[in-house]
Tab-separated table of C-alpha atoms and ligand atoms in Angstrom:
chain	number	residue	atom	x	y	z
U	1	MET	CA	230.827	167.494	113.693
U	2	LYS	CA	230.571	164.545	116.352
U	3	LYS	CA	234.025	164.969	118.636
U	4	GLU	CA	235.305	160.781	118.088
U	5	LYS	CA	234.451	158.388	121.241
U	6	GLY	CA	238.158	156.929	122.483
U	7	LYS	CA	238.665	153.361	123.015
U	8	VAL	CA	238.195	152.560	126.583
U	9	SER	CA	241.346	150.182	127.044
U	10	ALA	CA	243.283	152.636	124.914
U	11	ILE	CA	242.123	155.308	127.609
U	12	MET	CA	243.133	152.918	129.975
U	13	ARG	CA	246.558	152.062	129.329
U	14	GLU	CA	246.795	155.988	129.388
U	15	GLN	CA	245.417	156.300	132.589
U	16	ALA	CA	247.672	153.540	133.904
U	17	LEU	CA	251.025	155.333	133.246
U	18	ASP	CA	249.296	158.663	135.147
U	19	LYS	CA	251.917	158.910	138.166
U	20	GLY	CA	249.688	161.510	139.204
U	21	LEU	CA	246.293	159.234	140.133
U	22	LEU	CA	248.419	157.270	142.899
U	23	GLU	CA	250.032	159.891	144.251
U	24	LYS	CA	246.421	161.656	144.260
U	25	ALA	CA	244.520	158.980	145.498
U	26	GLY	CA	248.029	159.143	148.507
U	27	ARG	CA	247.386	162.355	148.667
U	28	CYS	CA	243.583	161.783	149.960
U	29	ALA	CA	244.579	159.420	152.342
U	30	GLN	CA	246.787	161.148	153.526
U	31	ASP	CA	244.125	164.122	154.298
U	32	TYR	CA	241.839	161.755	155.720
U	33	LEU	CA	244.249	160.495	158.197
U	34	ASP	CA	244.955	163.546	159.318
U	35	SER	CA	241.920	164.791	160.269
U	36	VAL	CA	240.168	161.345	161.252
U	37	LEU	CA	241.100	161.956	165.114
U	38	ASP	CA	238.985	165.148	165.295
U	39	ARG	CA	236.132	163.579	163.207
U	40	PRO	CA	232.801	162.942	164.477
U	41	VAL	CA	233.422	159.153	165.814
U	42	PHE	CA	230.267	157.853	163.430
U	43	PRO	CA	229.351	160.387	160.609
U	44	GLY	CA	226.615	163.130	161.486
U	45	GLU	CA	223.252	163.838	159.349
U	46	GLU	CA	224.390	166.223	156.553
U	47	ASP	CA	228.173	163.825	156.818
U	48	LEU	CA	224.751	160.519	155.601
U	49	GLU	CA	223.055	162.943	153.619
U	50	GLY	CA	226.069	163.940	151.479
U	51	LEU	CA	225.789	159.611	150.465
U	52	GLU	CA	222.523	160.822	148.158
U	53	GLU	CA	225.895	161.892	145.223
U	54	PHE	CA	226.176	158.125	144.614
U	55	ARG	CA	222.436	157.066	144.234
U	56	HIS	CA	222.829	157.769	140.121
U	57	ASP	CA	221.965	155.716	137.301
U	58	LEU	CA	225.119	153.712	135.910
U	59	PRO	CA	227.004	156.303	133.697
U	60	GLU	CA	227.017	155.462	129.870
U	61	GLU	CA	230.161	156.826	129.398
U	62	PRO	CA	233.628	156.146	130.833
U	63	GLY	CA	234.283	158.499	133.914
U	64	ASP	CA	237.839	160.312	135.082
U	65	PRO	CA	239.821	159.057	137.164
U	66	GLY	CA	240.526	162.163	139.360
U	67	GLU	CA	237.717	162.830	139.067
U	68	ILE	CA	235.980	159.712	140.789
U	69	LEU	CA	238.784	159.938	144.083
U	70	ASP	CA	237.828	163.380	144.700
U	71	ARG	CA	233.968	162.457	144.320
U	72	LEU	CA	234.331	159.572	146.368
U	73	HIS	CA	236.354	161.676	148.887
U	74	ARG	CA	234.640	164.184	149.203
U	75	PHE	CA	231.525	162.885	149.646
U	76	GLY	CA	232.485	158.873	151.142
U	77	SER	CA	234.662	160.027	153.938
U	78	PRO	CA	232.818	161.974	156.012
U	79	ALA	CA	230.374	159.047	155.858
U	80	THR	CA	233.128	156.724	156.920
U	81	VAL	CA	232.749	155.441	161.118
U	82	ALA	CA	236.172	157.238	162.427
U	83	GLN	CA	237.705	153.372	163.117
U	84	VAL	CA	240.993	153.849	162.553
U	85	GLY	CA	240.889	156.899	165.261
U	86	GLY	CA	241.347	156.236	169.186
U	87	ARG	CA	237.436	156.654	170.217
U	88	TYR	CA	235.936	153.900	168.438
U	89	PHE	CA	235.040	150.805	171.043
U	90	GLY	CA	232.234	148.902	168.868
U	91	PHE	CA	231.666	145.415	167.774
U	92	VAL	CA	235.150	144.500	167.989
U	93	ASN	CA	236.541	146.308	165.133
U	94	GLY	CA	240.393	146.667	165.575
U	95	GLY	CA	242.905	150.115	163.841
U	96	VAL	CA	245.279	149.744	161.581
U	97	VAL	CA	248.957	149.200	161.312
U	98	PRO	CA	250.923	152.221	159.701
U	99	ALA	CA	253.361	149.320	158.773
U	100	SER	CA	250.543	147.335	156.757
U	101	LEU	CA	248.441	150.072	155.448
U	102	ALA	CA	252.036	151.174	153.785
U	103	VAL	CA	252.012	147.246	152.641
U	104	LYS	CA	248.550	147.190	151.579
U	105	TRP	CA	248.965	150.054	149.063
U	106	LEU	CA	252.467	148.003	147.153
U	107	VAL	CA	250.458	144.748	147.245
U	108	ASP	CA	247.005	146.341	145.678
U	109	ALA	CA	249.538	147.687	142.400
U	110	TRP	CA	250.788	143.591	142.996
U	111	ASP	CA	247.168	142.882	142.521
U	112	GLN	CA	248.458	138.819	142.737
U	113	ASN	CA	245.726	136.143	143.165
U	114	ALA	CA	246.841	133.739	145.824
U	115	ALA	CA	244.917	130.924	144.602
U	116	LEU	CA	248.532	129.263	143.384
U	117	TYR	CA	252.444	129.471	143.821
U	118	ALA	CA	252.428	129.580	139.472
U	119	MET	CA	250.142	133.111	140.318
U	120	SER	CA	252.776	134.491	142.853
U	121	PRO	CA	255.214	133.115	144.335
U	122	VAL	CA	256.084	135.764	146.778
U	123	VAL	CA	252.228	135.652	147.911
U	124	SER	CA	253.143	131.695	148.327
U	125	VAL	CA	256.268	132.408	150.463
U	126	LEU	CA	255.126	134.584	152.507
U	127	GLU	CA	251.950	132.662	153.649
U	128	GLU	CA	253.935	129.596	154.551
U	129	VAL	CA	256.359	132.451	157.151
U	130	CYS	CA	252.913	133.632	158.603
U	131	GLU	CA	251.720	130.159	158.796
U	132	GLY	CA	254.638	129.377	160.819
U	133	TRP	CA	255.176	132.504	162.573
U	134	LEU	CA	251.630	132.440	164.277
U	135	VAL	CA	252.395	128.913	165.125
U	136	ASP	CA	255.179	129.882	167.420
U	137	LEU	CA	253.092	132.701	168.302
U	138	PHE	CA	249.791	130.699	169.720
U	139	GLY	CA	252.503	128.107	170.428
U	140	LEU	CA	250.272	125.483	168.868
U	141	PRO	CA	251.642	122.086	167.872
U	142	GLU	CA	254.843	122.779	164.987
U	143	GLY	CA	253.920	121.694	161.737
U	144	SER	CA	250.058	122.848	161.879
U	145	ALA	CA	248.587	124.278	159.050
U	146	ALA	CA	247.160	127.918	158.280
U	147	GLY	CA	244.458	128.635	155.799
U	148	PHE	CA	244.218	132.666	154.916
U	149	VAL	CA	240.153	134.015	154.054
U	150	GLY	CA	238.381	136.617	154.654
U	151	GLY	CA	237.518	136.837	158.718
U	152	SER	CA	236.766	134.020	161.186
U	153	ALA	CA	233.274	133.618	159.709
U	154	THR	CA	235.079	131.645	157.013
U	155	ALA	CA	237.462	130.339	159.356
U	156	ASN	CA	235.228	128.508	161.280
U	157	LEU	CA	233.177	127.298	158.123
U	158	CYS	CA	236.434	125.815	157.260
U	159	GLY	CA	237.727	124.936	160.548
U	160	ILE	CA	234.505	122.677	161.062
U	161	ALA	CA	234.289	121.313	157.684
U	162	ALA	CA	238.072	120.021	158.475
U	163	GLY	CA	236.941	118.919	161.582
U	164	ARG	CA	233.900	116.815	160.113
U	165	ASP	CA	235.598	114.739	157.579
U	166	HIS	CA	238.598	113.387	159.573
U	167	LEU	CA	236.702	111.687	162.596
U	168	LEU	CA	233.510	110.593	159.420
U	169	ALA	CA	236.755	109.892	157.679
U	170	LYS	CA	237.543	107.530	160.778
U	171	CYS	CA	234.760	105.916	160.572
U	172	GLY	CA	235.390	104.781	157.112
U	173	TRP	CA	233.252	107.474	156.006
U	174	ASP	CA	234.551	109.333	152.865
U	175	ALA	CA	232.500	112.319	152.924
U	176	SER	CA	233.772	114.292	150.073
U	177	SER	CA	233.033	111.512	147.891
U	178	LYS	CA	229.704	110.008	149.759
U	179	GLY	CA	228.211	113.441	150.765
U	180	LEU	CA	226.263	113.211	154.447
U	181	PHE	CA	223.096	111.334	153.371
U	182	GLY	CA	223.571	107.681	155.013
U	183	ALA	CA	227.010	108.850	156.850
U	184	PRO	CA	227.816	107.905	160.717
U	185	GLU	CA	226.466	110.242	162.828
U	186	LEU	CA	228.950	112.464	165.089
U	187	LYS	CA	227.536	114.423	167.509
U	188	VAL	CA	228.476	118.320	167.682
U	189	VAL	CA	228.833	119.633	171.278
U	190	VAL	CA	228.585	123.413	171.675
U	191	GLY	CA	228.462	125.893	174.568
U	192	ASP	CA	225.481	128.287	174.874
U	193	GLY	CA	228.154	130.910	174.398
U	194	ALA	CA	228.882	130.446	170.948
U	195	HIS	CA	229.853	132.698	167.718
U	196	ALA	CA	226.321	133.723	165.505
U	197	THR	CA	229.008	132.242	163.390
U	198	VAL	CA	229.476	128.929	164.238
U	199	PHE	CA	225.859	128.460	164.259
U	200	LYS	CA	225.958	129.229	161.016
U	201	ALA	CA	228.452	126.998	160.165
U	202	LEU	CA	227.401	124.214	161.458
U	203	SER	CA	223.939	124.739	159.505
U	204	ILE	CA	225.812	124.675	156.124
U	205	LEU	CA	227.894	121.837	156.558
U	206	GLY	CA	225.423	119.693	157.751
U	207	LEU	CA	225.244	119.277	161.221
U	208	GLY	CA	223.640	122.176	162.592
U	209	GLY	CA	220.075	122.970	164.838
U	210	GLU	CA	218.321	120.708	167.130
U	211	ARG	CA	220.678	117.598	166.823
U	212	LEU	CA	222.916	120.105	169.196
U	213	VAL	CA	224.072	119.150	171.938
U	214	ARG	CA	224.184	122.286	173.548
U	215	VAL	CA	225.674	123.082	176.908
U	216	PRO	CA	225.307	125.747	179.869
U	217	THR	CA	227.754	128.693	180.556
U	218	ASP	CA	228.394	130.441	183.836
U	219	GLY	CA	228.195	133.966	185.045
U	220	GLN	CA	230.672	135.262	182.196
U	221	GLY	CA	229.819	132.723	178.918
U	222	ARG	CA	232.243	130.131	179.879
U	223	LEU	CA	231.701	126.951	179.176
U	224	ARG	CA	230.449	125.076	181.663
U	225	PRO	CA	233.004	121.478	182.405
U	226	ASP	CA	230.430	119.809	184.637
U	227	GLY	CA	227.321	120.032	181.808
U	228	LEU	CA	229.744	118.323	179.048
U	229	PRO	CA	227.918	115.159	177.720
U	230	ALA	CA	230.272	112.140	177.604
U	231	LEU	CA	232.736	112.973	174.622
U	232	ASP	CA	233.782	109.913	171.574
U	233	GLU	CA	236.308	109.491	168.852
U	234	ARG	CA	232.587	110.673	167.004
U	235	THR	CA	232.999	113.905	168.740
U	236	LEU	CA	233.116	117.389	167.542
U	237	LEU	CA	233.520	120.129	170.233
U	238	ILE	CA	233.208	123.712	169.889
U	239	LEU	CA	234.874	126.125	171.984
U	240	GLN	CA	235.557	129.635	172.468
U	241	ALA	CA	238.490	132.070	173.256
U	242	GLY	CA	236.914	135.156	173.671
U	243	ASN	CA	233.203	135.365	174.110
U	244	VAL	CA	231.858	138.249	171.877
U	245	ASN	CA	230.494	140.104	174.462
U	246	SER	CA	232.303	139.505	178.216
U	247	GLY	CA	235.813	138.215	176.552
U	248	ALA	CA	235.506	135.113	178.712
U	249	PHE	CA	237.722	132.057	177.768
U	250	ASP	CA	236.258	128.595	178.138
U	251	PRO	CA	238.079	126.637	181.287
U	252	PHE	CA	240.716	124.944	177.824
U	253	ALA	CA	242.811	123.064	180.062
U	254	GLU	CA	240.075	121.575	182.034
U	255	ILE	CA	238.243	120.231	178.765
U	256	CYS	CA	240.831	119.907	176.324
U	257	PRO	CA	242.830	116.633	178.045
U	258	ARG	CA	239.622	114.793	178.577
U	259	ALA	CA	238.600	115.876	174.475
U	260	ARG	CA	242.034	114.418	173.523
U	261	GLU	CA	241.806	111.168	175.398
U	262	ALA	CA	238.541	110.372	174.540
U	263	GLY	CA	239.668	110.799	171.399
U	264	ALA	CA	236.936	113.908	169.798
U	265	TRP	CA	238.278	116.502	168.111
U	266	VAL	CA	238.361	120.443	169.407
U	267	HIS	CA	237.893	123.920	167.265
U	268	ILE	CA	238.145	126.669	169.253
U	269	ASP	CA	237.064	129.964	168.061
U	270	GLY	CA	239.536	132.141	168.873
U	271	ALA	CA	238.655	135.444	166.674
U	272	PHE	CA	239.736	138.127	168.547
U	273	GLY	CA	241.041	135.654	172.016
U	274	LEU	CA	243.701	133.792	170.374
U	275	TRP	CA	245.794	136.638	170.335
U	276	ALA	CA	246.014	136.288	174.550
U	277	ALA	CA	248.058	133.421	174.154
U	278	SER	CA	250.784	135.798	172.140
U	279	SER	CA	250.988	137.561	176.020
U	280	PRO	CA	253.268	136.061	179.132
U	281	ARG	CA	251.005	138.730	181.404
U	282	LEU	CA	247.832	137.090	179.348
U	283	ARG	CA	248.717	133.682	178.177
U	284	HIS	CA	247.319	132.420	181.132
U	285	LEU	CA	243.515	132.062	179.451
U	286	THR	CA	244.134	130.069	176.885
U	287	ALA	CA	246.322	127.835	178.421
U	288	GLY	CA	245.390	124.211	177.616
U	289	MET	CA	244.144	125.588	174.181
U	290	GLU	CA	247.451	123.803	172.366
U	291	LEU	CA	245.630	120.045	172.955
U	292	ALA	CA	242.860	121.226	170.187
U	293	ASP	CA	242.375	120.034	166.823
U	294	LEU	CA	241.123	123.378	164.893
U	295	TRP	CA	241.518	126.990	165.437
U	296	SER	CA	240.211	130.251	163.835
U	297	VAL	CA	241.225	133.752	164.983
U	298	ASP	CA	241.182	137.157	162.677
U	299	ALA	CA	244.250	139.771	161.991
U	300	HIS	CA	241.854	142.537	161.462
U	301	LYS	CA	240.539	142.429	165.432
U	302	THR	CA	243.319	142.236	168.023
U	303	LEU	CA	246.355	142.380	165.690
U	304	ASN	CA	244.986	146.016	164.058
U	305	ALA	CA	245.769	144.128	160.940
U	306	PRO	CA	243.873	145.740	157.278
U	307	TYR	CA	240.611	144.014	156.879
U	308	ASP	CA	239.806	141.363	155.723
U	309	SER	CA	241.933	139.125	158.029
U	310	GLY	CA	241.139	136.064	159.063
U	311	ILE	CA	242.940	132.478	159.756
U	312	VAL	CA	241.876	128.990	160.047
U	313	LEU	CA	244.633	126.413	161.345
U	314	CYS	CA	244.844	123.064	161.975
U	315	ARG	CA	247.216	120.519	163.958
U	316	GLN	CA	247.053	117.839	161.054
U	317	ARG	CA	247.376	119.915	157.283
U	318	GLU	CA	246.033	117.001	156.166
U	319	ALA	CA	242.391	117.148	157.940
U	320	LEU	CA	242.425	120.711	156.509
U	321	THR	CA	243.498	120.196	153.385
U	322	GLY	CA	241.648	117.346	152.708
U	323	ALA	CA	238.456	118.967	152.862
U	324	LEU	CA	239.141	122.098	151.242
U	325	GLN	CA	240.591	120.099	148.089
U	326	VAL	CA	240.378	121.853	144.363
U	327	SER	CA	241.491	120.409	141.025
U	328	GLY	CA	240.700	120.548	137.493
U	329	SER	CA	243.035	119.674	134.913
U	330	TYR	CA	245.005	122.860	134.479
U	331	ILE	CA	246.267	122.979	138.075
U	332	ALA	CA	248.879	121.138	138.119
U	333	PRO	CA	250.041	120.353	141.576
U	334	SER	CA	252.895	122.639	141.858
U	335	GLY	CA	255.460	121.199	145.017
U	336	HIS	CA	254.649	124.648	146.193
U	337	ARG	CA	251.903	125.681	148.332
U	338	ASP	CA	248.950	126.619	146.499
U	339	GLY	CA	246.900	128.788	149.586
U	340	MET	CA	243.550	127.579	147.475
U	341	HIS	CA	243.810	124.053	148.858
U	342	TYR	CA	244.036	125.870	152.359
U	343	THR	CA	240.964	127.948	152.654
U	344	LEU	CA	237.112	127.854	150.549
U	345	ASP	CA	238.178	130.413	147.835
U	346	MET	CA	240.093	129.846	144.724
U	347	SER	CA	240.833	133.541	143.127
U	348	ARG	CA	241.798	135.343	146.363
U	349	ARG	CA	243.766	138.968	147.459
U	350	ALA	CA	246.502	138.779	148.776
U	351	ARG	CA	246.003	139.003	152.437
U	352	ALA	CA	248.453	137.174	153.746
U	353	VAL	CA	251.165	140.093	153.076
U	354	GLU	CA	249.678	142.585	155.159
U	355	LEU	CA	249.253	139.957	158.286
U	356	TRP	CA	253.325	139.360	157.029
U	357	ALA	CA	253.929	143.213	157.588
U	358	CYS	CA	252.253	143.600	160.550
U	359	LEU	CA	253.526	140.788	162.497
U	360	ALA	CA	257.159	142.407	161.106
U	361	ALA	CA	256.118	145.965	162.220
U	362	LEU	CA	255.553	144.402	166.103
U	363	GLY	CA	257.866	141.385	166.681
U	364	ARG	CA	257.006	139.362	169.049
U	365	ARG	CA	257.527	142.258	171.782
U	366	GLY	CA	255.234	144.493	169.535
U	367	VAL	CA	251.975	141.795	169.198
U	368	ALA	CA	252.131	140.649	173.112
U	369	GLU	CA	252.822	144.946	174.245
U	370	LEU	CA	249.726	145.272	171.629
U	371	VAL	CA	247.281	142.812	173.480
U	372	GLU	CA	248.580	143.593	176.844
U	373	ASP	CA	248.045	146.925	176.342
U	374	LEU	CA	244.297	146.831	174.704
U	375	HIS	CA	243.568	144.822	177.919
U	376	ASP	CA	244.832	147.449	180.329
U	377	LYS	CA	243.087	149.843	178.668
U	378	ALA	CA	239.892	148.316	178.485
U	379	VAL	CA	240.196	147.886	182.684
U	380	LEU	CA	240.948	151.432	182.731
U	381	PHE	CA	237.681	152.541	180.931
U	382	ALA	CA	236.060	149.654	182.958
U	383	HIS	CA	237.403	151.676	186.682
U	384	ALA	CA	236.611	154.631	185.793
U	385	LEU	CA	233.038	154.464	184.498
U	386	ALA	CA	232.253	152.060	187.472
U	387	ARG	CA	233.671	155.454	189.218
U	388	GLU	CA	231.033	157.580	187.836
U	389	GLY	CA	228.736	154.652	188.913
U	390	PHE	CA	227.650	153.233	186.037
U	391	HIS	CA	227.564	149.436	186.242
U	392	ILE	CA	230.312	146.660	184.893
U	393	LEU	CA	228.625	143.427	184.313
U	394	ASN	CA	231.785	141.297	183.777
U	395	GLU	CA	235.273	140.524	184.668
U	396	VAL	CA	237.155	142.672	182.724
U	397	CYS	CA	239.617	139.583	181.597
U	398	PHE	CA	240.189	140.870	178.238
U	399	ASN	CA	239.279	144.129	176.235
U	400	GLN	CA	235.326	143.447	176.385
U	401	VAL	CA	233.557	145.427	179.206
U	402	LEU	CA	229.947	145.537	179.761
U	403	VAL	CA	228.226	148.399	180.796
U	404	SER	CA	224.772	149.191	182.051
U	405	CYS	CA	223.426	152.235	184.261
U	406	GLY	CA	221.401	150.379	186.220
U	407	ASP	CA	217.536	150.744	184.449
U	408	PRO	CA	217.213	149.233	181.023
U	409	ARG	CA	215.035	152.566	179.736
U	410	LEU	CA	217.948	154.497	180.731
U	411	THR	CA	220.722	152.650	179.367
U	412	GLU	CA	219.315	152.024	175.943
U	413	ARG	CA	218.615	156.316	176.295
U	414	THR	CA	222.424	157.283	177.380
U	415	LEU	CA	223.840	154.049	174.202
U	416	ALA	CA	221.663	156.316	171.730
U	417	LEU	CA	223.024	159.708	173.086
U	418	VAL	CA	226.699	158.412	173.322
U	419	GLN	CA	226.298	157.250	169.986
U	420	GLY	CA	224.546	160.517	168.522
U	421	SER	CA	227.481	162.528	169.871
U	422	GLY	CA	230.331	162.339	167.717
U	423	GLU	CA	232.926	161.718	171.046
U	424	CYS	CA	233.010	157.716	170.966
U	425	TRP	CA	231.103	154.805	169.647
U	426	CYS	CA	230.375	151.344	171.409
U	427	GLY	CA	227.243	148.693	170.615
U	428	SER	CA	224.885	147.221	172.614
U	429	ALA	CA	224.154	143.652	172.905
U	430	GLN	CA	221.911	141.531	175.429
U	431	TRP	CA	223.742	140.215	178.736
U	432	ASP	CA	221.198	137.887	180.916
U	433	GLY	CA	218.424	139.061	179.431
U	434	GLU	CA	219.418	142.718	180.130
U	435	PHE	CA	219.888	145.746	177.411
U	436	VAL	CA	223.669	146.376	177.938
U	437	MET	CA	226.354	149.095	176.245
U	438	ARG	CA	229.291	146.907	174.902
U	439	VAL	CA	232.222	148.479	174.587
U	440	SER	CA	235.493	146.868	172.505
U	441	VAL	CA	238.596	148.085	173.431
U	442	CYS	CA	240.668	146.983	170.377
U	443	SER	CA	242.498	149.601	168.873
U	444	TYR	CA	246.311	150.545	169.690
U	445	ARG	CA	245.361	154.421	168.845
U	446	THR	CA	243.048	154.194	171.987
U	447	THR	CA	244.932	156.596	174.410
U	448	ALA	CA	244.271	157.396	178.415
U	449	GLU	CA	243.236	160.491	177.378
U	450	ASP	CA	240.870	159.295	174.575
U	451	ILE	CA	239.289	156.977	177.462
U	452	GLU	CA	238.526	160.289	179.953
U	453	ARG	CA	237.249	162.017	177.076
U	454	SER	CA	234.998	158.924	175.942
U	455	VAL	CA	233.947	158.868	179.377
U	456	ARG	CA	233.132	162.037	179.656
U	457	ALA	CA	230.267	161.685	176.407
U	458	PHE	CA	229.119	158.530	178.887
U	459	VAL	CA	228.170	160.561	181.864
U	460	ARG	CA	227.433	163.197	179.956
U	461	ALA	CA	224.836	161.344	177.819
U	462	ARG	CA	223.618	159.757	181.035
U	463	LYS	CA	223.001	163.427	182.448
U	464	GLU	CA	221.062	164.002	179.460
U	465	ALA	CA	219.052	160.930	179.168
U	466	ARG	CA	217.294	161.272	182.660
U	467	LEU	CA	215.930	164.636	181.605
J	1	PLP	C1	234.003	138.509	164.834
J	1	PLP	C2	233.781	136.936	165.474
J	1	PLP	C3	233.785	136.133	164.291
J	1	PLP	C4	233.693	136.477	163.534
J	1	PLP	O1	234.402	136.960	162.903
J	1	PLP	P1	234.574	137.533	161.329
J	1	PLP	O2	236.178	137.934	161.570
J	1	PLP	O3	233.709	139.528	161.219
J	1	PLP	O4	234.050	136.573	160.501
J	1	PLP	C5	233.064	134.722	164.996
J	1	PLP	N1	233.418	134.700	166.307
J	1	PLP	C6	234.078	135.570	167.354
J	1	PLP	C7	234.188	135.082	168.832
J	1	PLP	C8	234.181	136.692	166.772
J	1	PLP	O5	234.235	138.179	167.984
């Protein structure tokens, strides 16, 4: 006799009561965290081959959750990048603060939709709390608004949209109803060192490409104030806290007062660098940035909050919510914070809760120490490499170090061997037309021993590359 197939929803209702499943997930996660400090930082050939396990057709029938979890841990975990360990220096990717990871598990069980207060009062309130804490921590104008988005790419898009609409509104042009065709021209000014996502946002928003006024940068990638065009009330100026390669900060104290006086609006892309403002020792890097109008920043970089967590901040709440407002007959104004009016998304996960946990766990002192520690470790890394004869090409003002072997081909071969060593991992960039290794110290897990060990890996790789 043919076996009766169970109704899938009935099967899942049973699974939802299974206490063993989440315990098993917890054991797998713990097992991963127990081994992550010892595993190769980038997976080896064999681990990558294991991924073939996942390349099969969609199953016709429901699978067992425990077996699915097992399969993922067995073949997926080894093919991860050991980013939560201490020797990952790739891109500007942060680790994960324990409190925020633990909280994320609970939040995942909640499965809240952060769009509206009516969908989740707790998320709405914690967004409000995070907004206040961040404005305080960064020293931004009181009452500044925050939107919680996936990352700085989106935060830049939201911020620049708000700036665009605000400037056009001041010219008597309502961009949301009239669009951009026939609108008064805005002057968009951006430094040559701006991040790729800024150019992407500008092009999506109809402001991009050849009509931009590009300002040259100095040897560190800082926008040169003497290269700025005349600023006026139709100017949107985009600055940067933390050049993605060198970590350098634009000279806000020199530029922002000028922009403000001229009536221009300023957006600062501070994806990882804005956090310098939270440290008494590093705050000088961001001096003057509080005079801007819009800021973007990532919690998943310097703060070591879990992915994905970006924030857009705006001096004028209405400018942000005006550009991102949504309405519909089924959405009643609540009198509370409805998070979707601050972001592109409507349905959205409750990422602000992990951010709240991160900030609560670190406190003001903890955030400052974390940021300072990343800087100190970057300086340590740079000094140790310099002692071994590597060239350090940037002033290590924050957490980024640009390294070369003095000869581009040797640098390239050395990097490939470092990346394949499993000992540590960093990426590359073009700096001043030269191929360089790009080290980002971005995790609280990194110790002085991790740096020593990584420097030894660099030295071995260079030696092998010379053969
Ligand atoms: C990382 C980064 C971005 C993009 O941020 P995501 O979080 O990856 O979207 C934008 N600007 C700068 C300066 C960055 O470092």
